mmCIF file of C-alpha atoms in Angstrom:
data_model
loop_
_atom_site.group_PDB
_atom_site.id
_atom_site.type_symbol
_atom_site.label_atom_id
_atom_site.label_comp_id
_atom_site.label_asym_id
_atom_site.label_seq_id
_atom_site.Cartn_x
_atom_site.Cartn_y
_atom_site.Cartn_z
ATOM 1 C CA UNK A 1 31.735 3.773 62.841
ATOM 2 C CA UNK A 2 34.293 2.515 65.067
ATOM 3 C CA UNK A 3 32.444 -0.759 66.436
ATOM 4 C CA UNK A 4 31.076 -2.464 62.956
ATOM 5 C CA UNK A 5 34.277 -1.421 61.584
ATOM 6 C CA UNK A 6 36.890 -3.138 63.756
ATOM 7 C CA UNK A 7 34.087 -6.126 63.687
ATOM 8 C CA UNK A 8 34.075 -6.356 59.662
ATOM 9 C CA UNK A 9 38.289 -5.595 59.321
ATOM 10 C CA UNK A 10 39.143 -7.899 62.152
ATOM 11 C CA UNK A 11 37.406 -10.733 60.257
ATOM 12 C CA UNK A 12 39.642 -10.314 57.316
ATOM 13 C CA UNK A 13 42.802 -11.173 59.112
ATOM 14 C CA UNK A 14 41.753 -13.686 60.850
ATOM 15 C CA UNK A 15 41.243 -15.347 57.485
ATOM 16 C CA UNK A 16 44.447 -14.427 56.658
ATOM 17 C CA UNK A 17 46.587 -16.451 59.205
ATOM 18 C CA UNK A 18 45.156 -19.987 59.883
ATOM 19 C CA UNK A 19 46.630 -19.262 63.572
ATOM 20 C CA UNK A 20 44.256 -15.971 63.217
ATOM 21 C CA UNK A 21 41.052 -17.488 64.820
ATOM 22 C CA UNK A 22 40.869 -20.707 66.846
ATOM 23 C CA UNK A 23 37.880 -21.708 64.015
ATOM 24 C CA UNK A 24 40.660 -22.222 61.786
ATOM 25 C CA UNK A 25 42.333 -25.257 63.172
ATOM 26 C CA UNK A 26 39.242 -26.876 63.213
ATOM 27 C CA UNK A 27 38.628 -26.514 59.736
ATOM 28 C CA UNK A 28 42.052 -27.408 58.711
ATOM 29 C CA UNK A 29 41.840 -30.424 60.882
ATOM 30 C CA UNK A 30 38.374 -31.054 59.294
ATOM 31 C CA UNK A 31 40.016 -30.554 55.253
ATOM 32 C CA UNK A 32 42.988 -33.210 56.162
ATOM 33 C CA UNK A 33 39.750 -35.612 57.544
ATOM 34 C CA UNK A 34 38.544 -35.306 53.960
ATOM 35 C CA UNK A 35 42.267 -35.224 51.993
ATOM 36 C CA UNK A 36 42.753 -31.399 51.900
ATOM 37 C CA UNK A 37 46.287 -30.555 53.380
ATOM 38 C CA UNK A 38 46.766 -27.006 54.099
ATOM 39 C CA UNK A 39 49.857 -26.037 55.948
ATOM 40 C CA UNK A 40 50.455 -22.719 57.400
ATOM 41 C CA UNK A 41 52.135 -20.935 54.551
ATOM 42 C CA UNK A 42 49.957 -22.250 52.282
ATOM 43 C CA UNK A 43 46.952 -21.081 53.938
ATOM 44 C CA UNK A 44 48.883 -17.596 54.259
ATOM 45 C CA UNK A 45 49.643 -17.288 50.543
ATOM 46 C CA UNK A 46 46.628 -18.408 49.205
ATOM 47 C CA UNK A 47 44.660 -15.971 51.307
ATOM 48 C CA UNK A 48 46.891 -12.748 51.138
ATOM 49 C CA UNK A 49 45.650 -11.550 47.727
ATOM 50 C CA UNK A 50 42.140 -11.483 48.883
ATOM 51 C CA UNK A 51 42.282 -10.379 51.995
ATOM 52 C CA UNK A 52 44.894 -7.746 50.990
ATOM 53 C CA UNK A 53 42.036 -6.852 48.587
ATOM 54 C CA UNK A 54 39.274 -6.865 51.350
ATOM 55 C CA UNK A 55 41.661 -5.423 53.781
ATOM 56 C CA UNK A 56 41.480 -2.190 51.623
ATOM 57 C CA UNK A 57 38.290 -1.443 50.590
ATOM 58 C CA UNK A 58 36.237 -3.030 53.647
ATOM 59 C CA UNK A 59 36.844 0.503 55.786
ATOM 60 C CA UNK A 60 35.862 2.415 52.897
ATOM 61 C CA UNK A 61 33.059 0.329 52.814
ATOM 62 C CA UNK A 62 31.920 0.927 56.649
ATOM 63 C CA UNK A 63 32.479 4.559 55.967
ATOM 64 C CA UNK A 64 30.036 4.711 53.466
ATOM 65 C CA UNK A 65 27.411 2.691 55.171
ATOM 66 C CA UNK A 66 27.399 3.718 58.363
ATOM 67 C CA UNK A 67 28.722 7.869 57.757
ATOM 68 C CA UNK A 68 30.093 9.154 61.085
ATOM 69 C CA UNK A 69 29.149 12.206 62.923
ATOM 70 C CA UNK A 70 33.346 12.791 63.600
ATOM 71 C CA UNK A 71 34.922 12.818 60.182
ATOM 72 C CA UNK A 72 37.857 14.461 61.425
ATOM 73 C CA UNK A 73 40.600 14.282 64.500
ATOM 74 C CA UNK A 74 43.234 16.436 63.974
ATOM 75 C CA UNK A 75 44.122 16.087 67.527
ATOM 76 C CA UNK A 76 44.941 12.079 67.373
ATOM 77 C CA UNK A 77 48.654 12.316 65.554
ATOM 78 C CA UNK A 78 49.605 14.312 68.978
ATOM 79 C CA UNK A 79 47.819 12.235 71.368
ATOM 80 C CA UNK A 80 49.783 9.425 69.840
ATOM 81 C CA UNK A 81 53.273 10.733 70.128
ATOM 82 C CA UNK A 82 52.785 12.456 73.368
ATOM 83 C CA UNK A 83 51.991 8.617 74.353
ATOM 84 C CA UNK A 84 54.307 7.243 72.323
ATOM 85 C CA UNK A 85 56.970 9.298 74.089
ATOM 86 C CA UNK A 86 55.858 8.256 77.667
ATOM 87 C CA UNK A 87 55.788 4.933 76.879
ATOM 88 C CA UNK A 88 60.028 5.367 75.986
ATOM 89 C CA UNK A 89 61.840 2.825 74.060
ATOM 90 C CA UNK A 90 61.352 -0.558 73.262
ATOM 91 C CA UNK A 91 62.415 -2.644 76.447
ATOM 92 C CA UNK A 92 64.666 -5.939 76.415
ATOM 93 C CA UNK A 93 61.043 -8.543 76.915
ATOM 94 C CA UNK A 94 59.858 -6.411 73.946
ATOM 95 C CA UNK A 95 62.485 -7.174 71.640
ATOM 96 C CA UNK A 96 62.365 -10.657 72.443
ATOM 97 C CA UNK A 97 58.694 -11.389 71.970
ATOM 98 C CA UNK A 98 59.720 -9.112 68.643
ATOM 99 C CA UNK A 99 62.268 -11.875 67.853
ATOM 100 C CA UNK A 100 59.855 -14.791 68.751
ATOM 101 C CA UNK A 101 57.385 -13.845 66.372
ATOM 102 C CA UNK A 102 59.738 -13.769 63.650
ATOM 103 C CA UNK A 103 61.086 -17.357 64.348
ATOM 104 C CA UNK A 104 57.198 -18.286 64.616
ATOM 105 C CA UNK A 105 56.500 -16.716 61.086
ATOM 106 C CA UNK A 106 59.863 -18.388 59.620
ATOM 107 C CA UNK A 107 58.841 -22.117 60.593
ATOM 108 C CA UNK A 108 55.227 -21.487 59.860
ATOM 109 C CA UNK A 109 56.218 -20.732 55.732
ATOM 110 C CA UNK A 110 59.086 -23.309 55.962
ATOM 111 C CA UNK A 111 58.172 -25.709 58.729
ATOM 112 C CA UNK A 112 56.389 -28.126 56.055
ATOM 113 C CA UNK A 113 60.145 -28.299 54.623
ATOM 114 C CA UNK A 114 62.073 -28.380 57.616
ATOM 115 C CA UNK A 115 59.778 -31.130 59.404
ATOM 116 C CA UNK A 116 58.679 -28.419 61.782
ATOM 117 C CA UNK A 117 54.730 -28.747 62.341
ATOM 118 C CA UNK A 118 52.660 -26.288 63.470
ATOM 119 C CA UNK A 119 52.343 -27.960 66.958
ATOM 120 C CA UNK A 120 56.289 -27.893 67.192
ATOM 121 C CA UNK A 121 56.432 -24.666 66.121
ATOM 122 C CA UNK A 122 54.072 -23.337 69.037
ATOM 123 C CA UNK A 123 55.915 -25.203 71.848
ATOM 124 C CA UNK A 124 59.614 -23.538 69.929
ATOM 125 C CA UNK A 125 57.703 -20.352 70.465
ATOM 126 C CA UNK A 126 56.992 -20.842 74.192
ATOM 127 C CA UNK A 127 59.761 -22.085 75.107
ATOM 128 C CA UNK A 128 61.931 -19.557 74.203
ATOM 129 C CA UNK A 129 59.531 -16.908 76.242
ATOM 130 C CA UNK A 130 60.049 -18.999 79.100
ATOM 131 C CA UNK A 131 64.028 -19.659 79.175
ATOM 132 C CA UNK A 132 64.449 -15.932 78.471
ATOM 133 C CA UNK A 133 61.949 -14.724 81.003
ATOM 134 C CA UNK A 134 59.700 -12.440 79.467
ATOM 135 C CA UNK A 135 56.885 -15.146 80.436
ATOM 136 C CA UNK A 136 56.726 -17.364 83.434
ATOM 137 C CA UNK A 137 55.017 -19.957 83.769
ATOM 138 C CA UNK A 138 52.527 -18.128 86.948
ATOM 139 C CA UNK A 139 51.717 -16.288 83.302
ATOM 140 C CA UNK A 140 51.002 -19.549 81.426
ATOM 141 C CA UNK A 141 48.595 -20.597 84.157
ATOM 142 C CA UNK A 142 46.707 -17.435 84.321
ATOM 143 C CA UNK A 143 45.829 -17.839 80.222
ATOM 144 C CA UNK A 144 42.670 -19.013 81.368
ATOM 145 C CA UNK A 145 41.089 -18.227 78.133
ATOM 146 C CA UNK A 146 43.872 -20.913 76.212
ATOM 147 C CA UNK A 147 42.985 -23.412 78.597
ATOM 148 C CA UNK A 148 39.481 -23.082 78.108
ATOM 149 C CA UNK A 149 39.853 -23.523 74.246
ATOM 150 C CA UNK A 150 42.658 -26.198 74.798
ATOM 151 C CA UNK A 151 39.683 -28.391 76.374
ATOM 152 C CA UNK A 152 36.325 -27.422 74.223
ATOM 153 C CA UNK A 153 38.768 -27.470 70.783
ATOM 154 C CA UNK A 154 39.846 -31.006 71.581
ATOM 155 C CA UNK A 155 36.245 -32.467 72.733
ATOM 156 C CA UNK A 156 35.030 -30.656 68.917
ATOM 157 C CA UNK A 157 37.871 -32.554 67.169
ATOM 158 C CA UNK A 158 36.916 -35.989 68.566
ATOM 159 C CA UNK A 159 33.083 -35.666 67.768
ATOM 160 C CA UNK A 160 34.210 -34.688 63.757
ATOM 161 C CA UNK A 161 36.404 -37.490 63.513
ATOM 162 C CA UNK A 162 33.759 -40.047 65.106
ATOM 163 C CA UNK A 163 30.820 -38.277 62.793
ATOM 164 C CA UNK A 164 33.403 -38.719 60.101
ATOM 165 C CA UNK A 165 34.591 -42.745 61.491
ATOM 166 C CA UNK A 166 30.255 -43.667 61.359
ATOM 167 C CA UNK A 167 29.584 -42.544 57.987
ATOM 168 C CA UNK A 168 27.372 -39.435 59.171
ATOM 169 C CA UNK A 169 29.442 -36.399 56.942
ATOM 170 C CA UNK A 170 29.307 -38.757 53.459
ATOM 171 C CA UNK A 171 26.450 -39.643 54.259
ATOM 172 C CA UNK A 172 24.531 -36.279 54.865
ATOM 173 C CA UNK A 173 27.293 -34.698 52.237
ATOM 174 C CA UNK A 174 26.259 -37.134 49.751
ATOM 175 C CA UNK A 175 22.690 -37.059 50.196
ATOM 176 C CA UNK A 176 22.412 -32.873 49.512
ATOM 177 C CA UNK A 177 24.714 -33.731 47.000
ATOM 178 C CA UNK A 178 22.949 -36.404 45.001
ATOM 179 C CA UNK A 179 19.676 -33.086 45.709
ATOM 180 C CA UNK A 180 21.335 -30.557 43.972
ATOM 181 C CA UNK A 181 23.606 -32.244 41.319
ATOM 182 C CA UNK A 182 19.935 -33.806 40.271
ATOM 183 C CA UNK A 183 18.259 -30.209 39.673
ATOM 184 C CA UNK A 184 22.078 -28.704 38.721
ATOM 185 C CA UNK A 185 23.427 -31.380 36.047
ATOM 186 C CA UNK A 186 25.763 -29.595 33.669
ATOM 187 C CA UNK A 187 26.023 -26.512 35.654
ATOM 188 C CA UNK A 188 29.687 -25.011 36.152
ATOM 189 C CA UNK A 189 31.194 -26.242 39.385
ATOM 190 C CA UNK A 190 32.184 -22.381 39.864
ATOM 191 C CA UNK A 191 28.350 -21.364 40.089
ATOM 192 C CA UNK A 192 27.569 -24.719 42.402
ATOM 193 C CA UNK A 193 30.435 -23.065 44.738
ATOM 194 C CA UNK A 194 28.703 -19.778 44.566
ATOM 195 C CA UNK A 195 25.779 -20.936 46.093
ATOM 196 C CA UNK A 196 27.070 -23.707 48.063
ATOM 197 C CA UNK A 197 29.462 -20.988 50.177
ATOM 198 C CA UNK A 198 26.267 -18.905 50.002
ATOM 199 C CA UNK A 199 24.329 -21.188 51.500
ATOM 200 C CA UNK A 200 27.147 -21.601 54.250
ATOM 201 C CA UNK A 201 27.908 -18.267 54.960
ATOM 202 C CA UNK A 202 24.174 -17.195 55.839
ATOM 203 C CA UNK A 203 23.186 -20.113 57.694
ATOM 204 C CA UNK A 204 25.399 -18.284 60.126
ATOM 205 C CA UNK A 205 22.520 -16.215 60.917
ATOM 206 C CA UNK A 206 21.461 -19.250 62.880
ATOM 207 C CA UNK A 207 24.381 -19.623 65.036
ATOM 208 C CA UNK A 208 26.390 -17.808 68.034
ATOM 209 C CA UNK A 209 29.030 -19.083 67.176
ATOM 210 C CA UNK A 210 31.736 -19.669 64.511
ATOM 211 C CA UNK A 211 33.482 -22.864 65.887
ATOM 212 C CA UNK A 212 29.930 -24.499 66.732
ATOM 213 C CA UNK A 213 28.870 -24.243 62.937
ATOM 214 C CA UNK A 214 32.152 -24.932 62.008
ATOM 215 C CA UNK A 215 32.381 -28.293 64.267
ATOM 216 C CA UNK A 216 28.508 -28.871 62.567
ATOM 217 C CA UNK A 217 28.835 -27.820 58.763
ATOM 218 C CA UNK A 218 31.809 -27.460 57.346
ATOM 219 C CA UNK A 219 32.796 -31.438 56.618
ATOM 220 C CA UNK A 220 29.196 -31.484 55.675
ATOM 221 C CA UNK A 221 29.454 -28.524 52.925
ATOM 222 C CA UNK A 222 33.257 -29.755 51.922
ATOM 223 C CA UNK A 223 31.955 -33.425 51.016
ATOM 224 C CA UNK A 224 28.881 -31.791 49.028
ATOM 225 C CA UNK A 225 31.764 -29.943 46.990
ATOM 226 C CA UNK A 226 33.032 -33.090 46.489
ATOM 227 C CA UNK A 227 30.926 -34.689 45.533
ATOM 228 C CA UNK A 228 29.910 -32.447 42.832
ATOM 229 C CA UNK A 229 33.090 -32.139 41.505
ATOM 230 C CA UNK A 230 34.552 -29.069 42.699
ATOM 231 C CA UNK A 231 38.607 -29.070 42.971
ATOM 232 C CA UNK A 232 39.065 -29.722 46.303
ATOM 233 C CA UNK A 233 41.655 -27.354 47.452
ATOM 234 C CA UNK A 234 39.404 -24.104 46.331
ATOM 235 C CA UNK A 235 36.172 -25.872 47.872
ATOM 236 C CA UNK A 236 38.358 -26.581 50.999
ATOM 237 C CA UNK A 237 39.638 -22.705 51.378
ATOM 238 C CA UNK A 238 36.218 -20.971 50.340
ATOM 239 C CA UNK A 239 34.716 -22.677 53.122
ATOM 240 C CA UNK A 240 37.923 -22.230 55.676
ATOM 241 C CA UNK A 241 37.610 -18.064 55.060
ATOM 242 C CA UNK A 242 34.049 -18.365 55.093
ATOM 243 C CA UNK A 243 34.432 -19.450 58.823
ATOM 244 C CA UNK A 244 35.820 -16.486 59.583
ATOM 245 C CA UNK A 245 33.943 -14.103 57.287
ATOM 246 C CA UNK A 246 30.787 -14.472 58.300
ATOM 247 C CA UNK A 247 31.517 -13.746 62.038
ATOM 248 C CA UNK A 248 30.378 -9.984 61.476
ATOM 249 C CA UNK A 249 27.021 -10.449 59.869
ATOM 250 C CA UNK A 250 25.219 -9.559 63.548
ATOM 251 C CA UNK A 251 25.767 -8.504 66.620
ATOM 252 C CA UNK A 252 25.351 -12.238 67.887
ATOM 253 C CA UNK A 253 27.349 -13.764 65.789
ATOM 254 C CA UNK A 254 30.862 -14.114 67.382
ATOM 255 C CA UNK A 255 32.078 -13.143 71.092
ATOM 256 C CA UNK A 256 33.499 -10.023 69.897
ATOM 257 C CA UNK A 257 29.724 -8.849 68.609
ATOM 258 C CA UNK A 258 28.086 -8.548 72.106
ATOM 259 C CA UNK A 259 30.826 -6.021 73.611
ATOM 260 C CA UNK A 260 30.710 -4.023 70.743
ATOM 261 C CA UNK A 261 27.110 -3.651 70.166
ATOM 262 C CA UNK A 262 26.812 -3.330 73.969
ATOM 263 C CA UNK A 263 28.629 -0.002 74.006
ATOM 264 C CA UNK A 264 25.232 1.011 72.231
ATOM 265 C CA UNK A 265 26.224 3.325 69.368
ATOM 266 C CA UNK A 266 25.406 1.064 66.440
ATOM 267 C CA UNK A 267 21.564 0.505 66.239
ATOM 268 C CA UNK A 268 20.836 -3.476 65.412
ATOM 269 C CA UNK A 269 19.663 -2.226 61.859
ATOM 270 C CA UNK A 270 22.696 -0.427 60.926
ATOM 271 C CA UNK A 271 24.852 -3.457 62.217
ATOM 272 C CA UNK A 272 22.507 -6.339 60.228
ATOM 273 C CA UNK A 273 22.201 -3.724 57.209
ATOM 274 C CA UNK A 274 26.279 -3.297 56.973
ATOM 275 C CA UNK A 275 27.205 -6.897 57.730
ATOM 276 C CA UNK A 276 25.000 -8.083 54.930
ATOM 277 C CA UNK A 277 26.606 -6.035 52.702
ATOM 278 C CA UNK A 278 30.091 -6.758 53.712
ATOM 279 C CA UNK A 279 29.328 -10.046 53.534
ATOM 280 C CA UNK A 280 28.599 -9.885 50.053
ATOM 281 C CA UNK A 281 31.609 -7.927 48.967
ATOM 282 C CA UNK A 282 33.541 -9.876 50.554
ATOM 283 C CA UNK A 283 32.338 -13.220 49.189
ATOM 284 C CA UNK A 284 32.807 -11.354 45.564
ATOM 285 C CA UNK A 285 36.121 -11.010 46.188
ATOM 286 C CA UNK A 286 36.706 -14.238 47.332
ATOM 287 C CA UNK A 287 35.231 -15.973 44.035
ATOM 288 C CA UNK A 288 36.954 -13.911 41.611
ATOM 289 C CA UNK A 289 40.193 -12.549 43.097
ATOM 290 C CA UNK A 290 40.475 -15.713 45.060
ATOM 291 C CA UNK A 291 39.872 -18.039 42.846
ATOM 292 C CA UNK A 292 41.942 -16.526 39.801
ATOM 293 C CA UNK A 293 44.990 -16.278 42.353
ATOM 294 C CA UNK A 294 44.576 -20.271 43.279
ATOM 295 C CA UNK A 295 44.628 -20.589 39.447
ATOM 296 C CA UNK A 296 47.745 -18.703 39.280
ATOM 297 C CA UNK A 297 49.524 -20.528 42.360
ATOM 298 C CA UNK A 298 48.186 -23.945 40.611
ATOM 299 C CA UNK A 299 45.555 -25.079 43.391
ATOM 300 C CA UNK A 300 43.081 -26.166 41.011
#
C-alpha cells in the first residue's frame, strides 16, 4: 500500500505549489511564452480546491485498489512519541528555517504586489539561512542535486524559447489544431479540453520523465487550446497539473517510481492497474471541481 500510495498523494501537492516540482517552472515559463501569467499565489489558489479534493479521497482510493495485508498498527502512536520525545524540543536552526518558510509563503501570495518575484523571493530565502547560520555555504555546495537542475532546467528553457522564436510550437500547435477543429466544429471547448488533456496525460506512458515531455509537449498542447478557442488561463493550468499528475501512472514514469517499485512489494500490474485509475479520478476532478472554481475566481 505504502509505495503506490505516497507515489499517487505526492503528485497532488506537487500540483499544488508551482515551487512543488521543478516541472512546474518550466511550464509556467512555457504559459508566459504563449501570454499565460501565473504567479505563485495564483497558481496556489487556483489549485487548492482540487487538490484539497484529490488530497482526500486519493488514499481512500489506494486503499481500495491495492487492500493491504496490515490494516491495523496500534503500536505506531507510541513509536511516534517515544521518538518524538528523544528527538526534544524544537532547536534555535529549527525555528528559523520555521520562520523562513513563512516569509517565503508571504512574498510568494503577495510578491506580485510588492514587486517581489519569485526569483527574489528565493535568494530573500537563502540569504537569511546563511546570515543566521543554520546553512553555510560548504551546505550550498554540497546541493548537488540543485546544481544539477540549475544547469539541465536552463539548457530546457533556451531550446522552448528558440522552438517558440522559429515558428516550430504554432506551427505544429496549429497544424493538430486546424486536424481536430475540422472533425470537431461546433463541439464545446470543455469536451475539446477533455480530450486534449487526455491525450496529454497518457502520452506520458511514453516518457521517463515529466520535465522531458514537459520541455516537448506542453507549448505544443497549450497553442492547440488556443487555437481552438479554449480560455487560456484554464487550458494553461489543466495542462500545468497535468505535468505533475501523470507522474504516477508507472513505475517508470518519474525518479521517484524506480525506488519505490524497487523495494518489490507492488507487482507492475497492481502499480499500472492503480495509476490508471488514479489518473482518471483525478483528471475528473480537475474538469469539474477545477474548472467550476476558475469560474468562481473569474479565470475564464
Amino acid at each position: 500500500l505504502l509505495s503506490p500510495w505516497l507515489g499517487n498523494r505526492t503528485d497532488v501537492p506537487a500540483a499544488l505549489f508551482m515551487t512543488g516540482y521543478t516541472g512546474n517552472l518550466l511550464a509556467v515559463k512555457l504559459a508566459a511564452n504563449a501570454g499565460v501569467t501565473l504567479s505563485w499565489g495564483s497558481w496556489f489558489i487556483a489549485a487548492l480546491l482540487p487538490c484539497l479534493v484529490s488530497f482526500l479521497i486519493v488514499p481512500l482510493l489506494v486503499y481500495w485498489l491495492t487492500r493491504p495485508e496490515i490494516k491495523h498498527t496500534p503500536d505506531a502512536p507510541d513509536l511516534a512519541r517515544k521518538e518524538l520525545a528523544q528527538m526534544g524540543s524544537m532547536a534555535r536552526g529549527e525555528w528559523l528555517m520555521l520562520a523562513t518558510v513563512g516569509v517565503l509563503l508571504v512574498l510568494g501570495l503577495f510578491g506580485g504586489s510588492l514587486g517581489v518575484d519569485a526569483t527574489t523571493a528565493s535568494f530573500v530565502g537563502l540569504s537569511i539561512l546563511l546570515l543566521s547560520g543554520v546553512l553555510t555555504w560548504e551546505d550550498v555546495k554540497s546541493e548537488k542535486g540543485a546544481w544539477d537542475t540549475l544547469i539541465w532546467f536552463a539548457a530546457l528553457l533556451m531550446m522552448a524559447n528558440q522552438l517558440k522564436k522559429l515558428g516550430f510550437t504554432s506551427w505544429f500547435g496549429n497544424l493538430i489544431g486546424d486536424s481536430i477543429g475540422s472533425t470537431m466544429h461546433g463541439t464545446s471547448w470543455i469536451i475539446i479540453l477533455l480530450l486534449l488533456n487526455a491525450a496529454y496525460f497518457y502520452t506520458h506512458y511514453f516518457f521517463a520523465s515529466g520535465n522531458a515531455q514537459i520541455a516537448a509537449l506542453y507549448a505544443v498542447f497549450l497553442g492547440v487550446g488556443l487555437h481552438l478557442n479554449i480560455p487560456a488561463a484554464p487550458m494553461a493550468l489543466m495542462l500545468a497539473f497535468t505535468s505533475s499528475l501523470y507522474c504516477s501512472l508507472t513505475q517508470y514514469t518519474h525518479a521517484r517510481g524506480p525506488i519505490l517499485f524497487g523495494a518489490g512489494y507492488v507487482p507492475t500490474g497492481v502499480w499500472w492497474r492503480t495509476g490508471f485509475i488514479i489518473s482518471l479520478f483525478n483528471q475528473a476532478v480537475f474538469l469539474t471541481v477545477g474548472l467550476a472554481w476558475w469560474k468562481v475566481l473569474g479565470l475564464y
